[in-house]
């Protein structure tokens, strides 16, 4: 017996069901499912995706038995409808649509009104009593078929329609009458014969096979291939083909068509929500030419537009029953399409409805409370990335907009303000109380105060993990990075996009969630966390095993993160504090001193300031662990970049400019990423780490002694490549800590651990764990070194890599499991081998990215650490990872 | 019974032997061995190194039974000599010397003439009949003991000797007579009492225990610790102490002392070679105050200096017998110290003699032919590093020199010439026929023509693997790199060392084997490869299993390397060719083109030039495999660095300067090492790799077709991080190759493989091997990425790392076995798992470094590849690795 290739549905009986998406595609499986549960669905049949696979594997041949199975299915459908395909008296028309395992909206082809020819048109006229409707359907079919199946450029047929209107002196298609359209049908067919050398097929069966073959082939059209690549959909899946009886909402006033959501997709409120039009086709509702009417009275806002509830109360009641049945059946909010043909209601589609983040949460929480789903399902249902929307301002979706350029969506949220080009200006204008957008070619640590004073940041260079992106995410500010379209001219104080010039003081709006840049002000909507959000996050924490900490460098960020549920600080970068105005001078003095005593003098000035930072952070994190990383970036990062600034510095330091210039030049590095940084600084200049240790431990001691706080400091040594580095530094740190603790006369437990951010550290983790009490994987740097890829430079060619399918995703955004992940696993396993109770976390940008969080859970890490605004995302991703096990 | 701590030797019987170096130290073991084989050695005894270990482990306490064992050994020695320690009539004096398992010359302490006091001095006067000798020995003993054992600053005692001479109005020590010295003895003792509060110990036993303790303690003095760290000697070994009867060569004219080599240490010629002085101490021979006499008539050059053979023929005959016995016994050339005391010959030391490389080879080859050793031992005996000396000019060791500065010994050999500061000048002056030394802050690929025109290269910055170092080694030119002492002023055309100014045109001399820089001309000696070298290298190849290829980019280098025994090219860098004057313009045009057709136009100009390179290289390597790496460095490396050069380029390209400037700026990278380079260029600009593939394969086809040569091209894709990169590029390469081969109508086998130079490539080597036919480990870049360490920047802190013992050796020079090595092993094992016949090599700088070559052998690599001048070194290291298995 031949394999089953064709699955019928109709009249309450279907050969498939919702679980058969792999065979029937999403659309086909849902049509079958709806049929089975008694929903009125226009009958038809689905050709399986396997048929498509066979088609590709056998040079566009169909499998054996297919034509018989199609014929049988056709017969069954004809019997259900009591009409026949190609019957001039009472013909059936079909739609032929693609339907892959997952939705690929608009990527593949569709043919509607299939079965029309010069004979069957008569039957349609008879059925509909509407000649104009019939000829309009016919000419649409010819155009669509000519384009999709016969491969004719759509423009070449559309022009005949234009000519017909011209000839008649009208502007709208609707102004053409049945006769005009009939004439057009003839002209279209002639033109097709001219263009292809063959007549338009009159035989409905030939039409059907042509359409099936065209849909199969559209699986491999260029836009479908690109879409699959972008969405990680395997090429070998293939698409199913759905052949379904056409029903028409535009045959007269007893016809209608509409779309509806079983709950409000924007707020999640539990009421039936939708729109419809009388005597219309599906696309008319969406196209916005006629104003759609509300589906029910609850949704009414305008009294002049009667609702379906009012105009067709019986059909409305049927629809309500159906939506309730569907929502209960699918246990999720549904997005429905329906058509009323001559007083009969048909459901054309149901699927889980798209919704805003806010609605997602509300619907999930409500459904648990309604007993429709359990907490576990609620938690699994929310895409962690969606939470971002809840935590940041967003553009008013209804506001008009004028897109200027597009960069990377580097930090979510939306903001508008005056354009400025320097951090100092940002601060000045912010102080005047005006919102500011800082525009830079790229940012550096020197710009932090300006970023802080801005509503949003726009950079021309840099990727998703560039300085601007990382810092902005940490601050919860919106950022569009790597916007290659803009050309910044600092000197003339403008930027250019094509020919558009945006000057200092002009207003722009950024959408950091999409990477778009707009001219002028677009209103934004502030986020408001609802009670449902709190309830939902409580459930999340019930399932979660991985801890979530935050990366925070200030008391303010620490408090924000704690409010978002952070269970400690996983990464406190001491260097960000160095840039603050009151201390950068002392830091520069320290760096430019050419001897130990000079450095020690400058460090003595920095000590009390560093200590005060830690007092604030420790207080905010009272009772929770705080991991503090000792100085990491190369010293030259703290120096001025231009001669002018350097001259000012020389003057204020009372040192000749030439000396400073020479010392700065000596600090220059070819590859600063691989240079004199991290613990290498601690080895060369032990006095720097000594000062920082002193500041950390004195702050902790003081709070324990004077305020009886519970301080849990974890001192972290960065960029260790060899255990000996850690051993040498650890001894020095312990000496200072123990001496200080005993001076305060208190007891205080502290830990000393290390970043694992170099391949060599992961490879020799067993040795390193002999000295380290904890590991924190710095997967930003680990990704850079494992790939030999600078995240600041990768932007230039990352696109080539994504386009050619080499990287499925930017490895700086989602952890590369095969390479970097293998090193993380090696590090964990070797580390725990040497020290079974080793605490292991991750503090790279990956710590807040759901797929990476799932990896961390599987790899057995104790915690992830991420920027404050990503803490809820990481919590949810961690819970889902636990539930998926 | 107590453990044996003391081992006696004397009168033909010793308790130890040469195999007991771990217990007796090198010196003690050899003294025992010589005694056992009947060589006249002053008797004595050795305290074991374990005793020293015990001493340190027990707070400077001696083990139980030690004092009894020492007393017994003393008695035995007294009985042999028929004199007694501390006997005023016929006293014995002792030397007390350190002696570790391996020689640590001058690092630890020694006490001579021990046993002298106001009583025993009388016996010494009687024995020697020479009062002045006796008091001179006494005062020396007091000074040495005061300093070494009692811890008095040597200067504070030496000054009394100076005062004595001043008082007498003389200049030389020898002008003081016995009375003066006797008085000095009294003054020295007084001063010691003043300084230490204790009298100088008169009791010989107390003197002995003081000296033993001082020698033990000197194991942990600062210079010994540093020496051990630098030479990888474990701290826990401890030192033995040798207590040996003093014999004197300076008691009169029947006394003498000398040093001798059993063969000529400079040429290796097989004749007895040495020097001596009548009535002298050992240090007099070395110090050069008196001109030493030749030991035999063969060595006579000056008739006024009679030989030992002439003045003491009997003793000379004894010495000849002894040297022959020792050389046969040790089966190696010996370095002897002897003393004749009153007509009796004593041997004080024998050890394997240091020798030049040339002598090493000749001695090893001669000894095999004499049947003294076998080929295997001969091969194992030569330090591979030594071969460098044979292949490069060296400074005449006898020429006077004026050291100016010291940098890193980056490429061996010696050269002198006029200082120039630019590559173009180097070329100009070289064309005038004058030798040139190119002095640069650092070199870049743009300087290659100038380096080629120079005799030697001196740079202020950069390490052992900097551009200058790598290129110079490849060219076989001497190079001193990273010479931080020099300040180069390009503008004023001079460099400065301290206050010394060296101007353009001044002459300097470089010694690339030591890193020294000298003012003026120092004569150099040209290398001459002897027949023995050829014989030796033939033996080497008999044992070697690892193949040795070369890194060569030109026909000339290829030929040099082939003459040195290279078995193919492991790395041909196509980019070095890009810098040649006739093509750099086309290369720049290609880079600065902002579209594909612009690039293709420029590439079409480069194609014939690249092809001609490969024609030359393939011809030179006829019959051997040639691995060609496709373009690797980031494109900006090929662009001019200054605005001035850029303006010139703009003019000659007919493009506005601003455009070029902008394009250049767009190519700027923060971390070029991790940037848009390697196969990433091939992914972004497939046309570049297409052109290179075309050039390679056309060249190969042409030579096969027209000259019937045997060409074995291996095309290598650099910087692969993911197999997909290789897969994409490989397909394109195969298409071009196969199309070209079929166009020529020949058959040609070629291979496509990849560099493994990123951690991720090693980690995913199983995947990569599915596409790659061979792997070549690029351990330079792999070291950079595994450590997260830029070799261009590491110079600044590498010293801190070596000093603090974090790195035993520069990981760019010797492969880091625990980290980088682990990745190499992982890559080999995973790669062969996927493709059992995978060919695996290494082409980093490590390929020519003996310890790394040994690692490669153990890791199961098929070949190493290194610069031409290191090929013999790698061959020898590979043979030794095989023999050590």
PDB file of N, CA and C in Angstrom, chain A residues 20 33 72 77 127 190 233 272 337 445 452 473 505 530 544 580 641 643 655 659 683 727 794 815 835 855 860-861 865:
ATOM      1  N   UNK A  20      -0.028  16.748  14.712  1.00  0.00           N
ATOM      2  CA  UNK A  20       0.648  16.280  13.506  1.00  0.00           C
ATOM      3  C   UNK A  20       1.256  17.417  12.688  1.00  0.00           C
ATOM      4  N   UNK A  33      -7.668  19.689  13.492  1.00  0.00           N
ATOM      5  CA  UNK A  33      -8.066  19.701  14.903  1.00  0.00           C
ATOM      6  C   UNK A  33      -9.432  20.384  15.071  1.00  0.00           C
ATOM      7  N   UNK A  72      -9.255  11.001  -4.541  1.00  0.00           N
ATOM      8  CA  UNK A  72     -10.133  10.472  -3.502  1.00  0.00           C
ATOM      9  C   UNK A  72     -10.550  11.575  -2.526  1.00  0.00           C
ATOM     10  N   UNK A  77     -14.470  15.640  -0.499  1.00  0.00           N
ATOM     11  CA  UNK A  77     -14.815  17.042  -0.269  1.00  0.00           C
ATOM     12  C   UNK A  77     -16.073  17.423  -1.065  1.00  0.00           C
ATOM     13  N   UNK A 127     -24.678  30.518  -8.225  1.00  0.00           N
ATOM     14  CA  UNK A 127     -24.600  30.364  -6.767  1.00  0.00           C
ATOM     15  C   UNK A 127     -24.688  31.697  -6.052  1.00  0.00           C
ATOM     16  N   UNK A 190      -5.335  36.435 -23.062  1.00  0.00           N
ATOM     17  CA  UNK A 190      -4.561  36.686 -24.286  1.00  0.00           C
ATOM     18  C   UNK A 190      -3.108  37.028 -23.974  1.00  0.00           C
ATOM     19  N   UNK A 233      15.325  27.589  10.725  1.00  0.00           N
ATOM     20  CA  UNK A 233      14.396  26.537  10.305  1.00  0.00           C
ATOM     21  C   UNK A 233      15.125  25.648   9.304  1.00  0.00           C
ATOM     22  N   UNK A 272     -13.780  39.014  24.709  1.00  0.00           N
ATOM     23  CA  UNK A 272     -13.698  38.663  23.300  1.00  0.00           C
ATOM     24  C   UNK A 272     -13.536  39.949  22.503  1.00  0.00           C
ATOM     25  N   UNK A 337      -9.808  33.565  12.418  1.00  0.00           N
ATOM     26  CA  UNK A 337     -10.334  34.196  11.202  1.00  0.00           C
ATOM     27  C   UNK A 337     -11.637  33.489  10.863  1.00  0.00           C
ATOM     28  N   UNK A 445      35.036  54.507  28.200  1.00  0.00           N
ATOM     29  CA  UNK A 445      34.715  54.705  29.615  1.00  0.00           C
ATOM     30  C   UNK A 445      34.671  56.178  30.026  1.00  0.00           C
ATOM     31  N   UNK A 452      25.198  58.653  31.340  1.00  0.00           N
ATOM     32  CA  UNK A 452      24.330  58.705  32.505  1.00  0.00           C
ATOM     33  C   UNK A 452      23.363  59.883  32.425  1.00  0.00           C
ATOM     34  N   UNK A 473      22.900  48.966  28.745  1.00  0.00           N
ATOM     35  CA  UNK A 473      22.051  47.928  29.320  1.00  0.00           C
ATOM     36  C   UNK A 473      22.171  47.929  30.832  1.00  0.00           C
ATOM     37  N   UNK A 505      21.294  69.684  18.796  1.00  0.00           N
ATOM     38  CA  UNK A 505      20.079  70.372  19.228  1.00  0.00           C
ATOM     39  C   UNK A 505      18.825  69.873  18.530  1.00  0.00           C
ATOM     40  N   UNK A 530       2.674  45.396  36.811  1.00  0.00           N
ATOM     41  CA  UNK A 530       1.367  45.084  37.369  1.00  0.00           C
ATOM     42  C   UNK A 530       1.507  44.054  38.483  1.00  0.00           C
ATOM     43  N   UNK A 544      12.795  27.772  39.828  1.00  0.00           N
ATOM     44  CA  UNK A 544      14.172  28.090  39.464  1.00  0.00           C
ATOM     45  C   UNK A 544      15.161  27.468  40.448  1.00  0.00           C
ATOM     46  N   UNK A 580      34.925  58.735  37.594  1.00  0.00           N
ATOM     47  CA  UNK A 580      34.160  59.855  38.132  1.00  0.00           C
ATOM     48  C   UNK A 580      35.061  61.064  38.277  1.00  0.00           C
ATOM     49  N   UNK A 641      42.706  61.169  25.319  1.00  0.00           N
ATOM     50  CA  UNK A 641      43.037  60.653  23.997  1.00  0.00           C
ATOM     51  C   UNK A 641      43.592  61.707  23.049  1.00  0.00           C
ATOM     52  N   UNK A 643      45.763  65.380  22.192  1.00  0.00           N
ATOM     53  CA  UNK A 643      46.862  66.203  22.685  1.00  0.00           C
ATOM     54  C   UNK A 643      46.337  67.353  23.534  1.00  0.00           C
ATOM     55  N   UNK A 655      53.393  68.966  35.125  1.00  0.00           N
ATOM     56  CA  UNK A 655      54.401  68.098  34.511  1.00  0.00           C
ATOM     57  C   UNK A 655      54.521  68.537  33.063  1.00  0.00           C
ATOM     58  N   UNK A 659      56.675  65.000  28.642  1.00  0.00           N
ATOM     59  CA  UNK A 659      56.832  63.835  29.521  1.00  0.00           C
ATOM     60  C   UNK A 659      55.568  62.981  29.500  1.00  0.00           C
ATOM     61  N   UNK A 683      50.212  42.024  39.071  1.00  0.00           N
ATOM     62  CA  UNK A 683      51.556  41.451  39.181  1.00  0.00           C
ATOM     63  C   UNK A 683      52.603  42.550  39.029  1.00  0.00           C
ATOM     64  N   UNK A 727      48.011  32.657  42.849  1.00  0.00           N
ATOM     65  CA  UNK A 727      48.669  32.294  44.113  1.00  0.00           C
ATOM     66  C   UNK A 727      49.419  33.497  44.687  1.00  0.00           C
ATOM     67  N   UNK A 794      34.347  43.003  15.420  1.00  0.00           N
ATOM     68  CA  UNK A 794      33.605  41.953  14.716  1.00  0.00           C
ATOM     69  C   UNK A 794      32.446  42.522  13.903  1.00  0.00           C
ATOM     70  N   UNK A 815      25.600  32.419  23.908  1.00  0.00           N
ATOM     71  CA  UNK A 815      26.862  31.701  24.105  1.00  0.00           C
ATOM     72  C   UNK A 815      27.022  30.616  23.037  1.00  0.00           C
ATOM     73  N   UNK A 835      38.140  20.940  43.655  1.00  0.00           N
ATOM     74  CA  UNK A 835      37.521  21.561  44.817  1.00  0.00           C
ATOM     75  C   UNK A 835      36.007  21.331  44.689  1.00  0.00           C
ATOM     76  N   UNK A 855      21.848  27.159  29.040  1.00  0.00           N
ATOM     77  CA  UNK A 855      23.119  26.434  29.003  1.00  0.00           C
ATOM     78  C   UNK A 855      23.785  26.424  30.379  1.00  0.00           C
ATOM     79  N   UNK A 860      25.513  23.217  35.162  1.00  0.00           N
ATOM     80  CA  UNK A 860      25.660  23.064  36.612  1.00  0.00           C
ATOM     81  C   UNK A 860      26.246  24.269  37.325  1.00  0.00           C
ATOM     82  N   UNK A 861      26.112  25.445  36.729  1.00  0.00           N
ATOM     83  CA  UNK A 861      26.601  26.631  37.411  1.00  0.00           C
ATOM     84  C   UNK A 861      25.730  26.945  38.623  1.00  0.00           C
ATOM     85  N   UNK A 865      25.035  36.091  36.388  1.00  0.00           N
ATOM     86  CA  UNK A 865      24.972  37.493  36.796  1.00  0.00           C
ATOM     87  C   UNK A 865      24.767  38.332  35.545  1.00  0.00           C
TER      88      UNK A 865
END
